[in-house]
XYZ file of C-alpha atoms in Angstrom:
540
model
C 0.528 -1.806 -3.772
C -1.756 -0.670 -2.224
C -4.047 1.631 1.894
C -8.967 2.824 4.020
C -8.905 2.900 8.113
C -10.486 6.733 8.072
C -12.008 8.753 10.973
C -11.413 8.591 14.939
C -10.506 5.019 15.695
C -7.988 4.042 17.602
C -5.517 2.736 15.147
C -6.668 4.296 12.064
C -6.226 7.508 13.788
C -2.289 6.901 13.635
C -2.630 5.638 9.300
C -0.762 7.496 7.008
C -2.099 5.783 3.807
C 0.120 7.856 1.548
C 2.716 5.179 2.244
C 0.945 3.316 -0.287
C 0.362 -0.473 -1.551
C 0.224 -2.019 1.937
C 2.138 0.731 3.988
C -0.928 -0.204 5.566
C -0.921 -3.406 7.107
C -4.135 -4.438 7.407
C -3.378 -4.585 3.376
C -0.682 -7.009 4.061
C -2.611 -9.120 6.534
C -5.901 -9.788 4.502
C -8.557 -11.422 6.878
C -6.482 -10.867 10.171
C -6.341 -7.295 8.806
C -10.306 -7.019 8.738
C -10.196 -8.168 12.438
C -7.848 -5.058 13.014
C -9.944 -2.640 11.344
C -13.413 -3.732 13.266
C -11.692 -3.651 16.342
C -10.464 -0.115 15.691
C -13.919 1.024 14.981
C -15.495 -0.629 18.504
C -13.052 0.868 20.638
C -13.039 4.158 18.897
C -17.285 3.879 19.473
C -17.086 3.143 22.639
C -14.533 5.848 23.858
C -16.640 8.300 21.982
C -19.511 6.859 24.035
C -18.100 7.575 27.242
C -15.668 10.265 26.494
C -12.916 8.667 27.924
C -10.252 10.658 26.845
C -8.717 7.583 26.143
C -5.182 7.731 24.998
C -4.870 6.156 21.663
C -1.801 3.231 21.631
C -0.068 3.643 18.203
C -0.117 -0.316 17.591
C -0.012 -0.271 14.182
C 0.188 2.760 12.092
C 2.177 6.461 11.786
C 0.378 9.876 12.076
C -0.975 11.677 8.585
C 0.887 14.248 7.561
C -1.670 17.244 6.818
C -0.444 19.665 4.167
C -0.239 23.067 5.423
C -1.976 24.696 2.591
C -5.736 23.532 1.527
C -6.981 22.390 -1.449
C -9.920 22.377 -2.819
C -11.947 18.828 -4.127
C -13.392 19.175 -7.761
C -14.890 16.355 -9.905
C -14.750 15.203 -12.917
C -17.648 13.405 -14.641
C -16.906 9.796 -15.657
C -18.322 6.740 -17.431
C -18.525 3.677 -14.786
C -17.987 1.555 -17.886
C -15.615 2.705 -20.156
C -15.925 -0.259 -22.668
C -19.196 -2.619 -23.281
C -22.043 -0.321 -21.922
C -23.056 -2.847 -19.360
C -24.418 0.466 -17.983
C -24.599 3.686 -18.288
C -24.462 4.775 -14.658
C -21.324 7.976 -14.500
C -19.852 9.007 -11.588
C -17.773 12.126 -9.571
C -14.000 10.948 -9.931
C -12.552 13.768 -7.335
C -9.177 15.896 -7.929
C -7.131 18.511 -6.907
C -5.395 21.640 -8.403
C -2.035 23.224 -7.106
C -1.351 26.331 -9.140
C 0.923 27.537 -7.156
C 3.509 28.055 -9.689
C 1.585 28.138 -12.827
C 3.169 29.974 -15.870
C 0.597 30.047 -18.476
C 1.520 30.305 -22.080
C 4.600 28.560 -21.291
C 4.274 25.113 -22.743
C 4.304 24.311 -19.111
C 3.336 20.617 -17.943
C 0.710 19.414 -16.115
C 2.180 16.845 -13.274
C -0.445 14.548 -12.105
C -0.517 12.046 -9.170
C -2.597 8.735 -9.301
C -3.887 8.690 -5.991
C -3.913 4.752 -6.099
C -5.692 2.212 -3.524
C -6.732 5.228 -1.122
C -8.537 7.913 -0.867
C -7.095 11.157 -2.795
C -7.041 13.375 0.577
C -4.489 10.985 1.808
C -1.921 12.404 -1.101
C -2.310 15.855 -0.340
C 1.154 16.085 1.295
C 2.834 15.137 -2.161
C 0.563 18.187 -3.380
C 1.489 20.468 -1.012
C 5.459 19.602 -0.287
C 6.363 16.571 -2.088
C 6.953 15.597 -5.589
C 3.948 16.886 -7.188
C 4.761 20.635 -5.857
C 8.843 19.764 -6.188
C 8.336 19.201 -9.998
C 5.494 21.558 -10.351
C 8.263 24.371 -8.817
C 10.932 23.554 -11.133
C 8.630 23.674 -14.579
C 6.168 25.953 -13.867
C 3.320 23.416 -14.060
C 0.052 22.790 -12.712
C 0.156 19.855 -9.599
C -2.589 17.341 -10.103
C -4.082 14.404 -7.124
C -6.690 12.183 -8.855
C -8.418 9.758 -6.906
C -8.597 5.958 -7.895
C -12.328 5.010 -9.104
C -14.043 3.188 -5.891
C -11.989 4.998 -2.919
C -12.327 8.745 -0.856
C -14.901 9.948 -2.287
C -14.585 8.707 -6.115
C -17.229 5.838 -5.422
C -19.361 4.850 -8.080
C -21.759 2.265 -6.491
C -24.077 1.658 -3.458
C -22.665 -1.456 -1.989
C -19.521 -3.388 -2.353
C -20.699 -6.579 -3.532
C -19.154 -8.743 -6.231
C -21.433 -7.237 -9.421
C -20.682 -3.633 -7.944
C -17.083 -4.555 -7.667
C -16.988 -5.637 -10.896
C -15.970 -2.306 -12.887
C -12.845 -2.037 -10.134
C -10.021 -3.432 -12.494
C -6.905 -2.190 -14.350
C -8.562 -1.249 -17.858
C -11.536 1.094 -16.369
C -8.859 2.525 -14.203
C -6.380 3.209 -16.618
C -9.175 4.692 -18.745
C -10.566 7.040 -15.952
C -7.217 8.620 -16.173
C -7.235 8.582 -19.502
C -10.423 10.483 -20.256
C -9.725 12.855 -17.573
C -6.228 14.142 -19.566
C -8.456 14.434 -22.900
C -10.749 16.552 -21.486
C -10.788 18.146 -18.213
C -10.752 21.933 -17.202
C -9.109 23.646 -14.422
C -10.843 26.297 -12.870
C -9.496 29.642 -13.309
C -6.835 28.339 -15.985
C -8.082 30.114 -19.335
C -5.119 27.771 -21.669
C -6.059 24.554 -22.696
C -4.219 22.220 -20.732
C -5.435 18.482 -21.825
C -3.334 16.392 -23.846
C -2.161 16.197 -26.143
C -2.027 19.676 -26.256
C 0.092 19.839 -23.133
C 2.937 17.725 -21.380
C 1.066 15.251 -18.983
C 3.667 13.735 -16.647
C 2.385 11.079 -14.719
C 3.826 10.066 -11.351
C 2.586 7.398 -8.929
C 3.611 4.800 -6.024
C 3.342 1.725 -5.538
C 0.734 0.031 -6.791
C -0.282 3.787 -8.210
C 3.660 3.227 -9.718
C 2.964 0.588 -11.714
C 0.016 2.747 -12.937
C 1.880 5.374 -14.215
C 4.169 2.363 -15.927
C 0.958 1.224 -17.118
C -0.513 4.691 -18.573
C 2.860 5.178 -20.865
C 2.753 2.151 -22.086
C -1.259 2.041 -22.849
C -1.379 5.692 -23.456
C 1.990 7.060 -25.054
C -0.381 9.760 -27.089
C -1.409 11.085 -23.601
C 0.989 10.155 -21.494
C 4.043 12.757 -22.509
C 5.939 11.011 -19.908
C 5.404 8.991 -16.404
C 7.377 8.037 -13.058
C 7.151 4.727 -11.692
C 8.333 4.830 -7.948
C 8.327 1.852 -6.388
C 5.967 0.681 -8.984
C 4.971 -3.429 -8.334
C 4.808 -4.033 -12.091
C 5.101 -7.478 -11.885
C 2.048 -9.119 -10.161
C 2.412 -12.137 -8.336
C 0.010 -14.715 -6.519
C 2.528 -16.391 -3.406
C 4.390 -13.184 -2.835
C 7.139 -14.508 -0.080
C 10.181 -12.128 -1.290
C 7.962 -9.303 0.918
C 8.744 -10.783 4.425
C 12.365 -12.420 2.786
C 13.887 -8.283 2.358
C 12.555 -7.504 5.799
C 14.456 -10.456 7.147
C 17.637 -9.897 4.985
C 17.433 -5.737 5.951
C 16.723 -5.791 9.179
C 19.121 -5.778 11.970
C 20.948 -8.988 11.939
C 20.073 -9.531 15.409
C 16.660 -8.574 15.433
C 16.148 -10.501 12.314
C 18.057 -13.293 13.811
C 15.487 -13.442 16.957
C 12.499 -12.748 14.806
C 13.309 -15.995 12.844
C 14.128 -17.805 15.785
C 10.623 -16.908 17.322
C 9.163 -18.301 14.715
C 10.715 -21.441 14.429
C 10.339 -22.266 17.754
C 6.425 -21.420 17.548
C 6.108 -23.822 14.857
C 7.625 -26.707 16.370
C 5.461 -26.137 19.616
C 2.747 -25.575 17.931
C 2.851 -29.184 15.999
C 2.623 -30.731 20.211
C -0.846 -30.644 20.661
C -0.080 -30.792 24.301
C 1.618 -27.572 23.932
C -0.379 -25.498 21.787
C -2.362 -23.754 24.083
C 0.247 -22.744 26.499
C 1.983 -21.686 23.907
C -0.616 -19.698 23.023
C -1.314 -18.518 26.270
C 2.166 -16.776 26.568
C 0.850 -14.365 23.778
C -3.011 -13.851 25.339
C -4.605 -16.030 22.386
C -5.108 -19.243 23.863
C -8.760 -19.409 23.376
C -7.904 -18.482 19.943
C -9.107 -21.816 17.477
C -7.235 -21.743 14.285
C -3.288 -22.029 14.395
C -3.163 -20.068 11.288
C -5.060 -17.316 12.880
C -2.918 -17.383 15.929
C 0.532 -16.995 13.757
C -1.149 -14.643 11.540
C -1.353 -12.314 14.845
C 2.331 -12.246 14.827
C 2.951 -10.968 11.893
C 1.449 -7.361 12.832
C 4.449 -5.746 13.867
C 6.265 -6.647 10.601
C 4.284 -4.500 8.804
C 6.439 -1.910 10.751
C 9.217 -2.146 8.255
C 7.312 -0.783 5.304
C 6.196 2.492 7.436
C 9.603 3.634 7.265
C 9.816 7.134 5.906
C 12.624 9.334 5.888
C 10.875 12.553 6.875
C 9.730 11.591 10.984
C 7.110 14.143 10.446
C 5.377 11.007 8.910
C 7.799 8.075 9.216
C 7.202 5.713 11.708
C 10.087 4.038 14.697
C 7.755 1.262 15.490
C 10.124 -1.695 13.849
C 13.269 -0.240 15.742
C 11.064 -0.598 18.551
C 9.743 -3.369 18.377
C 13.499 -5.257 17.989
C 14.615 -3.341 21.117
C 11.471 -5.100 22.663
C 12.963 -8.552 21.587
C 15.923 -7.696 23.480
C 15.409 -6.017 26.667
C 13.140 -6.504 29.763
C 11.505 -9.586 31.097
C 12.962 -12.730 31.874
C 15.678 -14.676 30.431
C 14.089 -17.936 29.776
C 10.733 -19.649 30.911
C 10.080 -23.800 30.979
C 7.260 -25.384 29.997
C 5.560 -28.683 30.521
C 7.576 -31.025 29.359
C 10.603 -29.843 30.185
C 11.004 -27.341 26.975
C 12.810 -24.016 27.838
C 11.641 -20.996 25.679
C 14.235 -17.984 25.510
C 13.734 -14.359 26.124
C 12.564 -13.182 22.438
C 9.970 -15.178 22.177
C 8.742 -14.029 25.667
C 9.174 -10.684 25.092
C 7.580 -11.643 21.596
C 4.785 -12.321 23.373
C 4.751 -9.667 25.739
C 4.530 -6.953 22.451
C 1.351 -8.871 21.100
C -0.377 -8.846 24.584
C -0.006 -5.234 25.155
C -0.090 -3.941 21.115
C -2.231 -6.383 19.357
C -4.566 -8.491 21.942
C -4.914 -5.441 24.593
C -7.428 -4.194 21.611
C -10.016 -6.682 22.228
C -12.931 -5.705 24.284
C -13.241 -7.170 27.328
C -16.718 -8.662 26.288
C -15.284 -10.351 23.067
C -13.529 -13.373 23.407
C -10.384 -13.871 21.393
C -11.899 -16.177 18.880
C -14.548 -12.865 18.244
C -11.543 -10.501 18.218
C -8.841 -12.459 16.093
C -10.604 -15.668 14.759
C -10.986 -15.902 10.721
C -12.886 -18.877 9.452
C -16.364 -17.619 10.276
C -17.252 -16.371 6.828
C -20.317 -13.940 7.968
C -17.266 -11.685 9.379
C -16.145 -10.708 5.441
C -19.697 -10.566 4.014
C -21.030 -7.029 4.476
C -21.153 -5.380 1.468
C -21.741 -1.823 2.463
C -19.313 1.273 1.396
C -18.283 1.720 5.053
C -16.024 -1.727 4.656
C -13.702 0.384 2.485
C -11.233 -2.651 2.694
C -13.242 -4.924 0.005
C -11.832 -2.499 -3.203
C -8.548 -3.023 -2.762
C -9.249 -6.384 -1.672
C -10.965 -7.008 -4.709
C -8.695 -6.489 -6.614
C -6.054 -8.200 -4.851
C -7.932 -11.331 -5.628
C -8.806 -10.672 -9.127
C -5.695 -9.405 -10.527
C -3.060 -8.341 -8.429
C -2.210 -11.308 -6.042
C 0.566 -10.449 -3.286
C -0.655 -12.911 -1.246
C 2.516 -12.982 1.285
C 3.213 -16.214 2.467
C 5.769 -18.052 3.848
C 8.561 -19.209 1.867
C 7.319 -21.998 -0.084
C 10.987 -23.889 0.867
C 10.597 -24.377 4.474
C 14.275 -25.218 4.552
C 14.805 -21.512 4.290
C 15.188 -18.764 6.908
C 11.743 -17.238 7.811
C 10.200 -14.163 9.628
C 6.910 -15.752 8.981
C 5.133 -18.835 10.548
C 4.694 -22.160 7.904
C 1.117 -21.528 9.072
C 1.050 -18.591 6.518
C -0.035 -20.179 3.510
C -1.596 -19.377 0.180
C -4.847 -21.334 1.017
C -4.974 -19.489 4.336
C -4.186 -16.334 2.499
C -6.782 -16.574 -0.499
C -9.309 -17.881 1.605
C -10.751 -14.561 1.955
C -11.427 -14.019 -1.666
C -14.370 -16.913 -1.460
C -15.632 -15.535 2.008
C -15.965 -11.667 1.115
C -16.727 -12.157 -2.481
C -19.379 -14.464 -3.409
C -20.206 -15.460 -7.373
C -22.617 -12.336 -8.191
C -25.076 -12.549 -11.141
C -22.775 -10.757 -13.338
C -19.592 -11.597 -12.432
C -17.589 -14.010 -10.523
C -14.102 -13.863 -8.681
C -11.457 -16.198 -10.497
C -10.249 -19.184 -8.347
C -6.817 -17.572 -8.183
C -6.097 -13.762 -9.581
C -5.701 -13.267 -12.878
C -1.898 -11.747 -12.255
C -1.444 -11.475 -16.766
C -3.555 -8.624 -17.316
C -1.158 -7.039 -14.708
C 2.159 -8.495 -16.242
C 1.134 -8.245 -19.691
C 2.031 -4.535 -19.825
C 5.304 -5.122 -19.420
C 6.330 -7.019 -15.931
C 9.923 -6.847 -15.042
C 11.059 -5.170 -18.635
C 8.503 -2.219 -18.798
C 10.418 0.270 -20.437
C 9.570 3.019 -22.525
C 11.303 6.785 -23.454
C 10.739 9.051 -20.648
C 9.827 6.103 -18.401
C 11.229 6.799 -15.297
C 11.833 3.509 -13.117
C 12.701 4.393 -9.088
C 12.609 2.232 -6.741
C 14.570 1.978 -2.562
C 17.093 -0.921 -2.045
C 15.694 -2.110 1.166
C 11.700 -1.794 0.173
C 9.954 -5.298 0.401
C 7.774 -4.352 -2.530
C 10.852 -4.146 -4.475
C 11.223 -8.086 -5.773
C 8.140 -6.900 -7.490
C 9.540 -4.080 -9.564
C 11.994 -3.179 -12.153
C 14.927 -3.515 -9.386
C 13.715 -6.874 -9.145
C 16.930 -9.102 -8.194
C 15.006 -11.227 -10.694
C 15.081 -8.726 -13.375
C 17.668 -7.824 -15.801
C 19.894 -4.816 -14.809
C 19.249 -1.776 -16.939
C 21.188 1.434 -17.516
C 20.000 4.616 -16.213
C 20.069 7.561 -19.005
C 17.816 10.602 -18.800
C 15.780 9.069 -21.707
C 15.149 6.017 -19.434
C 15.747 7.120 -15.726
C 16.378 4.033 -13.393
C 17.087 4.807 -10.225
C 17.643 2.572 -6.758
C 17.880 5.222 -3.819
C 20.156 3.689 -1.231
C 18.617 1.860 2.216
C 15.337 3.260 1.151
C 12.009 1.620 1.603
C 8.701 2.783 0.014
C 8.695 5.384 -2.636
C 10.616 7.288 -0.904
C 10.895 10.019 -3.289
C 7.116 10.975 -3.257
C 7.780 12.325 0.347
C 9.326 16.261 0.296
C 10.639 19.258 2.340
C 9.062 22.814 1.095
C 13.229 23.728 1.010
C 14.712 20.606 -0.275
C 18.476 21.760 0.797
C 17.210 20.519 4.313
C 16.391 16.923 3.092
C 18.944 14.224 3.768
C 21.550 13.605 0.778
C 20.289 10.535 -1.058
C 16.775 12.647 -1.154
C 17.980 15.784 -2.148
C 19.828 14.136 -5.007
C 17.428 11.800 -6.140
C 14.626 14.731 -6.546
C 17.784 16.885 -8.321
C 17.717 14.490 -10.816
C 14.109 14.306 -11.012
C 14.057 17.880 -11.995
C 17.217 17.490 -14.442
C 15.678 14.530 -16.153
C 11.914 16.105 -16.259
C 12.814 19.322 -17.429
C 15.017 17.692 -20.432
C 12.291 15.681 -21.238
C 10.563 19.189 -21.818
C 13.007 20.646 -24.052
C 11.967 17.663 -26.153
C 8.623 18.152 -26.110
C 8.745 22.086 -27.228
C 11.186 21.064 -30.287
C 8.642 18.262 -31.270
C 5.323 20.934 -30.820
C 7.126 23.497 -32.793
């Protein structure tokens, strides 16, 4: 679901986009997230400027794993419109070969990666130690990244404005990836390796899960057979289950003062007498909008989902930030009025001062720094604002717009403020009716679900997803889906108190992973490699 914050800049500096759909999140946040992002790139300029030698807070994001070995970028020559000729413009789609373990003549397969909503050097690491070079060990087969159409360095157009944006959807995707199977050459492999003359398995997460779903199911000639981890295959437009696992799998009292927080910043913030001290408490009380101010307080949810197993690239920041909640600061503060706020809000507030609002320059006022409804601030359209693709298609087809509970009699992490107007607004302000092609009034979430939604399913289909992941009401292991068995025909794996595709992630020596790793990537080598035996009976 689903990742764009590249070069020195203070917070981008700390991304690891490889977590995928919204690891990243200034991909959870939408217009709040923008904000983020052109703050990052200010203070980064400026402490270039003056060679600071600033020392970079790590607000928001975990450091990028580098693989240790290099690869090299190739391209591959593809249509920009796969379909009704609307033009014949072609472009460089990018990729990258391990060979590492390459045993030609073999019938050996050829695993490939979807690099999803980022740019293909961000998946490297899978390439290098993770599940691409796991699987690639066990068979003998050639490791494959390929980078999405519009992101790295796979970008097609010369702007990012609606018409240009316009050939970033699910079908041109799918058939980048399917072209590239039919016909591509590796260099230095002599064999033919495209399919159907060789095992493709396709692997993905995330949003680049539900690909892979997506390719078995649209290509099953190609497509020999596919992993879905944590694969959002159901698209939604008012996503609230995202924020609802967070609250239910975080630390009861963490979760417990997080919701209280919010409660309590709701009900001052309907005294108008009140709001701006409220405000105040967090450093945003010049800030206009109410729904700007809460949407500042989600930022250090987006913690949760930059959980990784391996600390090499997983982020603490969540655990942090609840031990924030709790300690430090005083016990209770009283307003005008008479109204006595406790200690986790305070110390609530105290995190967003120093994390979130200590990022605004001192020449910017808050309403500059954190303030959403001016639309100019989501209309340039040039390829440096790499957040429009994914964007894009967030409000054409994907949705995920995560609210607040629509039932405001239920427990919440997240302000009422959140809403899906607030949410969706974006999608008018960055993406304007173009002459060819205009932006639905709400995404178009049933060329996504169409495919399959909760029952995808298909022989040598693998479905895996982590119990705690707040992507997961979204997949497969949706509590809203029906259970399923899991048989090496049709894997269907939930790894226990993991988060975000946790299986992509690797050690070169996998012995040293912890258990529930180890073993689900043992099985992912058991049920690939019988998949294989299949696969040389059929060919001979």
């Amino acid at each position: 679901m689903w990742a764009h914050l590249l070069g020195l800049t203070l917070l981008a500096s700390h991304i690891s986009t490889s977590h995928g759909l919204s690891s990243n999140p200034i991909h959870l946040m939408g217009r709040q997230g923008v904000n983020l992002r052109r703050l990052d790139q200010i203070n980064a300029a400026r402490a270039r400027a003056h060679s600071s030698g600033l020392v970079v807070q790590d607000a928001l994001f975990t450091p990028t794993q580098q693989p240790e070995a290099e690869f090299t970028a190739y391209t591959f020559e593809q249509p920009l419109d796969h379909f009704s000729n609307a033009t014949a413009d072609t472009f460089g789609q990018r990729y990258w070969v391990n060979t590492r373990h390459y045993k030609p003549g073999t019938n050996a397969p050829v695993i490939v990666l979807d690099g999803g909503e980022t740019s293909g050097e961000d998946r490297l690491p899978f390439l290098d130690t993770g599940i691409v070079e796991i699987l690639a060990k066990a068979t003998g087969g050639v490791g494959v990244v390929l980078e999405h159409r519009y992101y790295g360095g796979s970008i097609p157009v010369k702007n990012f404005s609606t018409d240009s944006l316009r050939f970033l959807d699910n079908d041109q995707s799918a058939a980048d990836s399917a072209n590239f199977m039919r016909n591509v050459n590796f260099d230095g492999i002599d064999e033919n390796l495209t399919a159907p003359n060789t095992p493709w398995i396709y692997y993905g997460g995330s949003y680049a899960g539900a690909r892979a779903a997506h390719m078995k199911i649209l290509y099953p000639d190609l497509v020999y057979g596919a992993i879905a981890s944590s694969g959002v295959t159901h698209a939604q437009i008012m996503y609230w289950e995202y924020m609802d696992i967070i609250r239910r799998a975080a630390d009861p009292k963490c979760s417990a003062r997080i919701q209280t927080t919010v409660k309590t910043v709701d009900a001052l913030l309907a005294v108008p007498r009140l709001k701006r001290t409220l405000k105040g408490l967090f450093g945003l009380a010049d800030l206009e909008h109410d729904e700007d101010f809460a949407s500042v307080l989600e930022t250090p949810l987006g913690y949760w989902q930059a959980k990784v197993w391996d600390p090499a690239v997983g982020s603490t920041k969540f655990d942090e930030f609840c031990e924030a909640l709790e300690h430090g600061g005083a016990q209770s503060v009283t307003l005008p009025g008479g109204l006595s706020l406790d200690f986790a809000l305070l110390n609530y507030a105290k995190w967003i001062r120093e994390n979130v609002v200590s990022q605004c320059p001192e020449d910017m006022t808050v309403e500059d720094c954190f303030g959403t409804f001016d639309d100019a601030k989501f209309q340039d359209t040039s390829l440096d604002q790499t957040w429009r693709a994914w964007q894009f298609q967030v409000c054409t087809q994907w949705g995920y717009f995560i609210t607040a509970p629509p039932d405001r009699s239920q427990p919440s992490i997240l302000s009422k403020h959140i809403t899906l107007e607030y949410l969706s607004m974006i999608c008018r302000q960055a993406f304007p009716k173009g002459e060819h092609f205009k932006v639905p009034a709400m995404p178009n979430v049933t060329a996504v679900n169409s495919l399959g939604d909760f029952a995808i399913a298909a022989d040598r289909l693998a479905i895996i997803d982590g119990e705690v992941d707040p992507w997961r009401p979204a997949t497969p292991h949706s509590e809203y889906a029906p259970d399923r068995s899991d048989t090496v025909l049709q894997p269907f794996k939930l790894i226990p108190d993991a988060v975000h595709h946790y299986d992509e992630y690797g050690l070169r020596d996998i012995t040293q992973e912890p258990p529930e790793i180890m073993k689900v990537h043992l099985e992912m080598i058991d049920f690939v490699t019988e998949w294989l035996k299949d696969w040389k009976k059929s060919s001979s």
